[in-house]
Amino acid sequence: MIKYPNGQKYEPVNIAKRTSKKSKEDLSISASNRGMNLEEDINISNEWYKEQAIALVTKRPTPINIVKVDYSKGARITDAYFEKQSTTDYNGVYKGKYLDFEAKNTKSKTSFPLSNIEAHQIEHLKHVLHHGGIAFFIIQFQLLNEVYLLDASFVIEYYEHGERKSIPYDVFKKDGILIKQGYNPRLFYIDAVESKYFKK
């Protein structure tokens, strides 16, 4: 009989059983989260669009304010905090036109809450539109597994002049473009951009 130094008896663990149980949990989590990591899907799609020389879109890094650095181990940051981002998540270029957009998700099936949007993001997108850029939101309805492109002008109108604190799902169905989901790219959002802004 094997005992630990503290006198407790060693209990062998059934690794096969534990692994099997974990695998089932992982599969369950994987299935429930499928298509729910919007940012990752956009980032992977951007890489594919870049490799195919279709579009160049990048995620803006969130600014970090460094408080403390440990120089004894090669300048390692030991204390820092994220600053509030003053613009939107993504920007880039497609067919010579500047793109700028924010990505958001909601668990509601009936509307998108405007509380998810910051005032400075609205101001930034207004400037983009003023200068002739293409500005939009990519909104994911998680429980419906649907992702829409909605022009920034609709969101700005609801944000500044709407009588309610959310954008109804019906607006996305009527005025937005449903983004096809796949493998490569994960989100065919450039197809939605093409359909909305380049096909007349």
Coordinates of C-alpha atoms in Angstrom, one line a residue:
M1 CA 0.0 0.0 0.0
I2 CA 1.3 3.4 -1.0
K3 CA 1.0 6.3 1.5
Y4 CA 1.8 10.0 1.2
P5 CA 4.3 11.5 3.7
N6 CA 1.3 12.8 5.7
G7 CA 0.0 9.2 6.2
Q8 CA -2.9 9.4 3.8
K9 CA -3.6 6.4 1.6
Y10 CA -2.9 6.8 -2.2
E11 CA -6.1 6.4 -4.2
P12 CA -5.4 5.6 -7.9
V13 CA -7.5 7.7 -10.3
N14 CA -9.3 6.0 -13.2
I15 CA -7.8 8.2 -15.9
A16 CA -9.8 6.6 -18.7
K17 CA -13.1 7.3 -16.9
R18 CA -12.1 10.8 -16.0
T19 CA -11.0 11.6 -19.6
S20 CA -14.2 10.1 -21.0
K21 CA -16.3 12.3 -18.7
K22 CA -14.4 15.4 -19.5
S23 CA -14.7 14.7 -23.2
K24 CA -18.5 14.6 -22.9
E25 CA -18.5 17.9 -21.0
D26 CA -16.2 19.4 -23.6
L27 CA -18.4 18.2 -26.4
S28 CA -21.4 19.7 -24.6
I29 CA -19.7 23.0 -24.1
S30 CA -18.4 23.0 -27.6
A31 CA -21.9 22.4 -29.1
S32 CA -23.6 25.0 -26.9
N33 CA -21.0 27.6 -27.8
R34 CA -20.8 26.8 -31.5
G35 CA -20.9 30.1 -33.5
M36 CA -21.0 32.1 -30.3
N37 CA -17.5 33.5 -30.2
L38 CA -18.1 36.3 -32.6
E39 CA -14.7 38.0 -32.2
E40 CA -12.8 34.8 -32.9
D41 CA -14.9 34.1 -35.9
I42 CA -14.3 37.6 -37.3
N43 CA -10.5 37.4 -36.6
I44 CA -10.2 34.0 -38.4
S45 CA -12.3 35.3 -41.3
N46 CA -10.0 38.4 -41.5
E47 CA -7.0 36.1 -41.8
W48 CA -8.7 34.2 -44.6
Y49 CA -9.7 37.4 -46.5
K50 CA -6.1 38.6 -46.1
E51 CA -4.6 35.4 -47.4
Q52 CA -7.0 35.4 -50.4
A53 CA -6.1 39.0 -51.1
I54 CA -9.8 39.9 -50.9
A55 CA -9.7 42.5 -48.1
L56 CA -7.4 43.8 -45.3
V57 CA -9.2 44.2 -42.0
T58 CA -7.6 44.2 -38.6
K59 CA -8.7 44.3 -35.0
R60 CA -7.7 47.4 -33.1
P61 CA -5.8 46.5 -30.0
T62 CA -7.3 47.6 -26.7
P63 CA -4.9 50.3 -25.2
I64 CA -3.1 49.1 -22.0
N65 CA -1.9 51.5 -19.3
I66 CA 1.2 49.9 -17.7
V67 CA 1.5 50.6 -14.0
K68 CA 4.4 48.4 -12.9
V69 CA 7.3 46.7 -14.7
D70 CA 9.7 44.1 -13.3
Y71 CA 13.0 44.7 -14.9
S72 CA 14.7 41.8 -13.0
K73 CA 13.3 39.3 -15.4
G74 CA 13.6 41.1 -18.7
A75 CA 11.0 43.9 -18.5
R76 CA 8.0 41.8 -17.5
I77 CA 4.7 43.7 -16.9
T78 CA 3.4 42.9 -13.4
D79 CA 0.6 45.5 -13.1
A80 CA -1.5 47.0 -15.9
Y81 CA -5.1 47.8 -16.8
F82 CA -7.1 48.1 -19.9
E83 CA -8.0 51.7 -21.0
K84 CA -11.4 52.3 -22.5
Q85 CA -11.2 52.0 -26.3
S86 CA -12.1 55.3 -28.0
T87 CA -13.1 53.9 -31.4
T88 CA -14.5 50.6 -32.7
D89 CA -13.3 47.0 -32.9
Y90 CA -12.2 46.7 -36.5
N91 CA -11.1 48.8 -39.5
G92 CA -9.6 48.1 -42.9
V93 CA -10.0 48.4 -46.6
Y94 CA -12.0 46.6 -49.3
K95 CA -12.0 47.6 -53.0
G96 CA -10.3 50.9 -52.2
K97 CA -13.0 51.9 -49.6
Y98 CA -12.3 52.3 -45.9
L99 CA -14.3 50.0 -43.6
D100 CA -14.9 50.6 -39.9
F101 CA -17.2 48.5 -37.8
E102 CA -18.1 47.3 -34.3
A103 CA -19.0 43.7 -33.4
K104 CA -21.6 43.0 -30.7
N105 CA -23.7 40.1 -29.6
T106 CA -26.9 39.6 -27.7
K107 CA -28.7 36.7 -26.0
S108 CA -32.1 38.3 -26.7
K109 CA -34.2 36.8 -29.5
T110 CA -36.3 39.9 -30.0
S111 CA -34.0 42.9 -30.0
F112 CA -30.5 44.3 -29.6
P113 CA -30.0 46.4 -26.5
L114 CA -28.5 49.8 -27.2
S115 CA -26.8 49.8 -23.8
N116 CA -24.2 47.5 -25.5
I117 CA -23.0 50.5 -27.4
E118 CA -20.8 53.3 -26.1
A119 CA -21.5 57.0 -27.0
H120 CA -17.9 57.4 -28.2
Q121 CA -18.4 54.6 -30.7
I122 CA -21.4 56.3 -32.2
E123 CA -19.4 59.6 -32.5
H124 CA -16.5 57.8 -34.2
L125 CA -18.8 56.1 -36.7
K126 CA -20.5 59.4 -37.5
H127 CA -17.1 60.8 -38.4
V128 CA -16.4 57.8 -40.6
L129 CA -19.7 58.3 -42.5
H130 CA -19.0 62.0 -42.8
H131 CA -15.7 61.3 -44.5
G132 CA -17.2 58.8 -46.9
G133 CA -16.1 55.6 -45.3
I134 CA -18.3 52.5 -44.9
A135 CA -19.4 52.1 -41.3
F136 CA -21.6 49.3 -39.9
F137 CA -22.2 46.9 -37.0
I138 CA -22.0 43.1 -37.0
I139 CA -24.5 41.9 -34.6
Q140 CA -24.9 38.3 -33.4
F141 CA -28.1 36.9 -32.0
Q142 CA -26.5 34.1 -30.1
L143 CA -29.6 32.1 -29.3
L144 CA -30.8 32.3 -32.9
N145 CA -27.3 31.5 -34.3
E146 CA -27.8 34.4 -36.7
V147 CA -25.3 37.2 -37.5
Y148 CA -26.3 40.4 -39.3
L149 CA -24.6 43.4 -40.9
L150 CA -26.5 46.6 -40.1
D151 CA -25.5 49.9 -41.5
A152 CA -24.2 52.3 -38.8
S153 CA -26.8 55.0 -39.9
F154 CA -29.6 52.8 -38.6
V155 CA -27.9 52.2 -35.3
I156 CA -27.1 55.9 -34.9
E157 CA -30.7 56.9 -35.6
Y158 CA -32.0 54.5 -33.0
Y159 CA -29.3 55.5 -30.5
E160 CA -29.9 59.2 -30.8
H161 CA -33.6 59.5 -31.7
G162 CA -35.3 56.2 -31.0
E163 CA -38.1 55.9 -28.6
R164 CA -36.9 52.6 -27.2
K165 CA -33.7 51.4 -25.7
S166 CA -33.2 48.6 -28.2
I167 CA -33.3 47.9 -31.9
P168 CA -36.1 45.3 -32.7
Y169 CA -35.0 42.0 -34.3
D170 CA -37.4 42.9 -37.2
V171 CA -35.2 45.8 -38.2
F172 CA -32.3 43.4 -38.7
K173 CA -34.6 41.1 -40.8
K174 CA -35.8 44.0 -42.9
D175 CA -32.8 46.4 -43.2
G176 CA -29.8 44.3 -42.3
I177 CA -28.1 41.6 -44.2
L178 CA -27.9 38.0 -42.8
I179 CA -24.2 36.9 -42.9
K180 CA -23.6 33.4 -44.1
Q181 CA -21.6 31.2 -41.8
G182 CA -19.2 28.5 -42.9
Y183 CA -15.7 27.1 -42.5
N184 CA -13.5 29.4 -44.7
P185 CA -14.2 32.1 -43.9
R186 CA -16.2 31.5 -40.7
L187 CA -18.3 34.6 -41.5
F188 CA -18.9 35.7 -45.1
Y189 CA -19.3 39.3 -44.0
I190 CA -17.4 40.7 -47.0
D191 CA -20.1 39.2 -49.1
A192 CA -22.6 41.2 -47.1
V193 CA -20.5 44.3 -47.5
E194 CA -20.4 43.7 -51.3
S195 CA -24.1 43.3 -51.4
K196 CA -24.9 46.3 -49.3
Y197 CA -22.4 48.9 -50.5
F198 CA -21.1 47.8 -53.9
K199 CA -24.0 46.3 -55.8
K200 CA -26.3 49.0 -57.2

